[in-house]
Coordinates of C-alpha atoms in Angstrom, one line a residue:
M1 CA 27.5 3.2 80.3
A2 CA 24.6 3.4 82.7
L3 CA 21.4 5.1 81.6
A4 CA 19.5 7.2 84.1
V5 CA 15.7 7.3 83.9
D6 CA 14.2 10.7 83.3
T7 CA 11.6 11.6 85.9
P8 CA 8.4 13.5 85.2
L9 CA 8.3 17.3 85.7
R10 CA 7.9 18.4 89.3
A11 CA 8.3 14.8 90.6
P12 CA 9.2 14.7 94.3
A13 CA 12.9 14.1 95.0
P14 CA 13.4 11.3 97.6
T15 CA 17.1 12.1 98.0
P16 CA 19.1 15.3 97.3
R17 CA 21.4 15.1 94.3
R18 CA 23.4 17.5 92.1
A19 CA 21.7 20.9 92.1
V20 CA 20.3 22.2 88.9
P21 CA 22.1 25.4 87.7
R22 CA 20.2 28.6 87.5
M23 CA 18.8 29.3 84.0
R24 CA 20.8 32.2 82.7
R25 CA 18.6 33.8 80.1
R26 CA 21.2 36.3 78.8
L27 CA 23.6 33.4 78.1
G28 CA 20.8 31.4 76.4
V29 CA 19.9 34.3 74.1
T30 CA 23.5 34.9 73.1
A31 CA 24.0 31.2 72.5
I32 CA 20.9 30.7 70.3
I33 CA 21.7 33.8 68.1
A34 CA 25.3 32.7 67.6
S35 CA 24.1 29.1 66.9
A36 CA 21.5 30.2 64.4
T37 CA 24.0 32.4 62.6
A38 CA 26.4 29.5 62.3
M39 CA 23.6 27.2 61.2
G40 CA 22.6 29.7 58.5
L41 CA 26.0 29.1 56.9
A42 CA 25.2 25.4 56.5
G43 CA 23.5 25.8 53.1
V44 CA 26.5 27.6 51.6
F45 CA 29.1 25.3 53.1
G46 CA 27.1 22.2 52.3
R47 CA 26.8 23.2 48.7
L48 CA 30.5 24.0 48.4
A49 CA 31.3 20.6 50.1
S50 CA 29.1 18.6 47.8
P51 CA 30.2 17.4 44.3
P52 CA 27.7 18.5 41.5
G53 CA 24.6 16.4 41.6
A54 CA 25.6 14.4 44.7
V55 CA 23.3 13.8 47.6
I56 CA 25.6 13.3 50.6
G57 CA 23.7 14.9 53.4
E58 CA 24.0 11.8 55.6
T59 CA 27.8 11.8 55.2
L60 CA 28.2 15.5 55.9
T61 CA 26.1 15.1 59.0
L62 CA 28.1 12.2 60.2
G63 CA 31.3 14.2 59.7
R64 CA 30.0 17.3 61.6
M65 CA 28.8 15.1 64.5
A66 CA 32.1 13.1 64.7
V67 CA 34.2 16.3 64.6
G68 CA 32.0 17.8 67.2
A69 CA 32.5 14.8 69.5
L70 CA 36.3 14.8 69.0
G71 CA 36.3 18.6 69.6
M72 CA 34.5 18.1 72.9
V73 CA 37.0 15.4 73.9
V74 CA 39.8 17.9 73.3
I75 CA 38.0 20.6 75.3
L76 CA 37.2 18.3 78.2
T77 CA 40.8 17.0 78.3
A78 CA 42.2 20.6 78.2
G79 CA 39.9 21.5 81.1
R80 CA 40.8 18.3 83.0
R81 CA 37.1 17.4 83.1
L82 CA 37.3 13.9 81.7
S83 CA 36.6 12.6 85.2
V84 CA 33.3 14.6 85.2
L85 CA 32.4 12.9 81.9
R86 CA 33.0 9.4 83.4
R87 CA 31.0 10.2 86.6
T88 CA 27.9 11.7 84.8
R89 CA 25.1 9.3 84.2
V90 CA 23.6 9.2 80.7
S91 CA 19.8 9.2 80.5
W92 CA 17.4 8.4 77.7
S93 CA 16.7 12.0 76.9
V94 CA 20.4 12.6 76.3
V95 CA 20.6 9.6 73.9
L96 CA 17.4 10.5 72.1
G97 CA 18.3 14.2 71.8
G98 CA 21.5 13.3 70.0
V99 CA 20.0 10.7 67.7
F100 CA 17.0 12.9 66.8
L101 CA 19.3 15.8 65.9
G102 CA 21.6 13.6 63.8
L103 CA 18.7 12.2 61.9
S104 CA 17.1 15.6 61.5
L105 CA 20.1 17.3 60.0
A106 CA 20.9 14.3 57.7
T107 CA 17.3 14.2 56.3
Y108 CA 17.3 18.0 56.0
L109 CA 20.5 18.3 54.0
S110 CA 19.3 15.5 51.7
A111 CA 15.9 17.2 51.3
T112 CA 17.6 20.5 50.1
V113 CA 19.0 18.7 47.1
L114 CA 15.8 16.8 46.2
T115 CA 13.2 19.5 46.6
V116 CA 12.7 23.3 46.4
L117 CA 14.9 24.9 49.0
S118 CA 12.1 27.2 50.3
R119 CA 9.8 24.2 50.9
A120 CA 12.6 22.2 52.6
V121 CA 13.4 25.1 55.0
A122 CA 9.7 25.7 55.8
L123 CA 9.1 22.0 56.6
H124 CA 12.3 21.7 58.7
Y125 CA 11.2 24.8 60.7
L126 CA 8.1 23.1 61.8
G127 CA 10.4 21.8 64.5
P128 CA 10.4 24.8 66.8
V129 CA 6.6 24.9 66.7
I130 CA 6.4 21.2 67.4
A131 CA 8.8 21.6 70.3
T132 CA 6.7 24.4 71.8
V133 CA 3.5 22.2 71.6
L134 CA 5.2 19.2 73.1
A135 CA 6.7 21.3 75.9
R136 CA 3.2 22.5 76.8
V137 CA 1.8 19.0 76.8
I138 CA 4.6 17.0 78.3
L139 CA 6.6 19.5 80.4
K140 CA 3.5 21.7 81.3
E141 CA 5.4 24.8 80.2
R142 CA 3.0 27.7 80.0
A143 CA 3.5 30.2 77.2
R144 CA 2.0 33.7 77.7
G145 CA 0.1 35.4 74.9
I146 CA 3.0 37.7 73.9
E147 CA 5.4 34.7 73.8
L148 CA 3.0 32.8 71.5
A149 CA 2.6 35.9 69.4
S150 CA 6.4 36.2 69.0
L151 CA 6.6 32.5 67.9
G152 CA 3.7 32.9 65.5
L153 CA 5.2 36.1 64.0
S154 CA 8.5 34.3 63.5
F155 CA 6.8 31.4 61.8
A156 CA 4.8 33.7 59.5
G157 CA 8.0 35.6 58.7
M158 CA 9.7 32.3 57.8
V159 CA 6.8 31.4 55.5
L160 CA 7.1 34.7 53.7
A161 CA 10.9 34.8 53.6
T162 CA 11.1 31.3 52.0
G163 CA 8.6 32.1 49.4
L164 CA 6.2 29.4 50.4
V165 CA 3.2 31.7 49.8
D166 CA 3.8 31.3 46.0
A167 CA 1.8 28.1 46.2
P168 CA 4.2 25.8 44.3
A169 CA 2.8 22.9 42.2
A170 CA 2.1 19.5 43.9
P171 CA 5.4 17.6 44.2
T172 CA 6.2 14.4 42.4
G173 CA 9.1 12.0 42.1
D174 CA 12.3 13.1 43.8
Q175 CA 10.7 16.3 44.9
L176 CA 8.0 14.4 46.8
L177 CA 10.7 12.3 48.5
G178 CA 12.5 15.6 49.4
D179 CA 9.3 17.0 50.9
V180 CA 8.8 13.8 53.0
L181 CA 12.4 14.0 54.2
A182 CA 12.1 17.7 55.0
A183 CA 8.9 17.0 57.0
A184 CA 10.6 14.2 58.8
S185 CA 13.5 16.5 59.6
G186 CA 11.1 19.0 61.2
V187 CA 9.5 16.4 63.4
L188 CA 12.9 15.1 64.5
Y189 CA 14.2 18.6 65.1
G190 CA 11.3 19.4 67.3
A191 CA 11.8 16.2 69.3
A192 CA 15.5 17.1 69.7
L193 CA 14.7 20.6 71.0
L194 CA 12.3 19.0 73.5
C195 CA 15.0 16.6 74.8
Y196 CA 17.3 19.6 75.5
R197 CA 14.7 20.7 78.2
Y198 CA 15.7 17.6 80.2
R199 CA 18.7 16.9 82.4
A200 CA 19.6 20.5 83.3
D201 CA 21.8 19.0 86.0
M202 CA 24.3 17.8 83.3
P203 CA 27.2 20.2 82.5
A204 CA 26.9 21.7 79.0
D205 CA 30.3 20.3 77.9
V206 CA 29.4 16.8 78.9
R207 CA 26.0 17.1 77.4
N208 CA 27.5 18.3 74.1
F209 CA 29.9 15.3 74.0
W210 CA 27.0 12.9 74.3
N211 CA 24.9 14.9 71.9
F212 CA 27.5 14.7 69.2
T213 CA 28.3 11.1 69.9
F214 CA 24.7 9.8 69.7
G215 CA 24.1 12.2 66.7
A216 CA 27.0 10.6 64.9
L217 CA 25.6 7.1 65.6
G218 CA 22.2 8.2 64.2
A219 CA 23.8 9.7 61.1
A220 CA 26.0 6.6 60.7
G221 CA 22.9 4.4 60.6
M222 CA 21.6 6.5 57.7
V223 CA 24.9 6.3 55.9
A224 CA 24.9 2.5 56.3
I225 CA 21.4 2.3 54.7
T226 CA 21.7 4.9 51.9
R227 CA 25.4 4.4 51.0
P228 CA 26.0 7.9 49.4
D229 CA 28.5 8.1 46.6
M230 CA 31.6 10.0 47.7
S231 CA 33.7 9.3 44.6
G232 CA 33.2 12.8 43.2
M233 CA 34.8 14.5 46.2
T234 CA 37.7 16.8 45.3
A235 CA 40.3 18.3 47.5
E236 CA 38.4 21.6 47.5
N237 CA 35.2 19.8 48.5
W238 CA 37.0 18.2 51.5
V239 CA 38.3 21.6 52.6
W240 CA 34.8 23.1 52.6
A241 CA 33.6 20.0 54.3
G242 CA 36.1 20.5 57.1
I243 CA 35.0 24.1 57.5
F244 CA 31.4 22.9 57.5
F245 CA 32.1 20.3 60.2
V246 CA 33.7 22.8 62.6
V247 CA 31.5 25.9 62.1
C248 CA 28.1 24.1 61.5
G249 CA 28.9 21.2 63.8
L250 CA 31.1 21.9 66.9
L251 CA 30.2 25.6 67.1
A252 CA 26.6 25.8 66.0
L253 CA 25.3 22.6 67.6
G254 CA 27.4 23.0 70.7
L255 CA 25.8 26.4 71.3
L256 CA 22.3 25.0 70.6
V257 CA 22.7 22.7 73.5
V258 CA 23.8 25.6 75.8
A259 CA 20.8 27.6 74.6
G260 CA 18.4 24.7 75.2
T261 CA 19.6 24.6 78.8
H262 CA 19.0 28.2 79.6
L263 CA 15.9 29.1 77.6
R264 CA 12.3 27.9 77.7
S265 CA 11.0 26.2 74.6
V266 CA 8.9 29.1 73.3
E267 CA 11.9 31.5 73.7
L268 CA 14.3 29.0 72.0
S269 CA 11.8 28.5 69.2
A270 CA 11.1 32.1 68.4
L271 CA 14.8 33.1 68.3
S272 CA 15.9 30.1 66.3
Y273 CA 14.2 31.5 63.2
W274 CA 17.1 34.0 62.9
E275 CA 18.8 31.2 60.8
V276 CA 16.2 31.8 58.0
V277 CA 17.3 35.5 57.7
V278 CA 21.0 34.6 57.7
A279 CA 20.4 32.0 55.0
M280 CA 18.4 34.4 52.9
L281 CA 21.0 37.2 53.1
L282 CA 23.8 34.7 52.3
G283 CA 21.9 33.4 49.3
A284 CA 21.6 36.9 48.0
A285 CA 25.2 37.9 48.7
V286 CA 27.0 34.7 47.6
Y287 CA 24.8 33.3 44.9
G288 CA 23.0 36.4 43.7
E289 CA 19.6 35.0 44.6
A290 CA 16.8 37.5 44.2
V291 CA 15.0 38.6 47.4
S292 CA 11.4 39.6 46.7
P293 CA 9.6 42.4 48.7
V294 CA 7.5 39.7 50.3
A295 CA 10.7 37.9 51.5
W296 CA 12.0 41.1 52.9
A297 CA 8.8 41.6 54.8
G298 CA 9.1 38.1 56.2
A299 CA 12.6 38.9 57.4
G300 CA 11.2 42.0 59.0
F301 CA 8.6 39.9 60.8
I302 CA 11.3 37.6 62.2
L303 CA 13.3 40.6 63.4
V304 CA 10.3 42.1 65.1
A305 CA 9.5 38.7 66.7
M306 CA 13.1 38.5 68.0
A307 CA 12.8 42.0 69.5
V308 CA 9.6 41.0 71.3
A309 CA 11.2 37.8 72.6
L310 CA 14.3 39.6 73.7
G311 CA 12.4 42.5 75.4
R312 CA 10.2 40.1 77.4
R313 CA 11.7 40.0 81.0
R314 CA 10.6 37.2 83.2
P315 CA 10.8 37.4 87.0
A316 CA 13.1 35.0 88.8
G317 CA 11.6 31.7 89.7
T318 CA 8.8 31.7 87.1
G319 CA 8.2 29.2 84.3
A320 CA 8.7 25.5 84.2
A321 CA 12.1 24.1 84.8
P322 CA 13.9 21.5 82.7
S323 CA 13.4 18.1 84.1
G324 CA 14.9 14.7 83.9
A325 CA 17.5 14.4 86.6
R326 CA 16.7 12.4 89.7
G327 CA 16.3 14.6 92.7
E328 CA 16.1 17.7 90.5
R329 CA 14.7 21.0 91.9
P330 CA 13.2 23.7 89.7
A331 CA 15.7 25.9 88.1
E332 CA 15.6 29.6 88.7
M333 CA 15.4 32.1 85.8
Q334 CA 17.7 35.1 85.9
A335 CA 16.3 38.2 84.3
A336 CA 18.3 39.4 81.3

């Protein structure tokens, strides 16, 4: 497997190569909302798949990534596109994007068992903010004032919706470990989102296959180190685990890659917070978790921020293009 070298943004192209597809904003918006909705189900399915008291986030992540990779093989085979998979060169951004995502999801699922759920969610969702900052520094993506306001409103809504404003006591023991894992998951998630802004020349189905494959390798490394106890798994746990693998793996993460190809980092980040609202509503509906007026206000902030992001139309040809393919030209943005 040959690895292509990602070139800097706006680097001159010595020879023409595969044209970068136009950035289809409407497709990207649909993909991120569907992905965030499916990702919001992860907490419910993850709890149902885990035996009481067990911390098996690494194993569940390995399963969702492995099932995603197998699913993409089936899709590529059905579409007679395996030859495209063989011909497409893999670059370091593709490898790192998958590994970062696998490690991020594994540490996040483990953190939700060890620490307060609201704190784990808040620390994990530092990722979109980190991705936006890195995109500005590395890719030179310029975010306008209204776009930054949308992202800031989403982040503020997340803080309110997860109850982080209640100022919980300083963590100790397992809770401290959970906080560290959650913070690590946020950094890794931001790095993965940044990697999706590279290699826009790579077809989405091929990118998804490699994303799942390298994500599975990253999660497998954590499983080898932590060796989670799976002895308590029942038939019912395995059924829910299978549902988790398909919905929160193949569907949610596959659509996330599509969204990352067609949206700029600030847009992707602002809309991804929809997952927080979905998780909050499911917690109330399925587990009877109380939702405070402050949490409802936070959900409202996120919805307003989404409306701002969705209502922002960008003229064709503006904004930084994804980079990373040799000979790449700037992608054109289609208005929604």
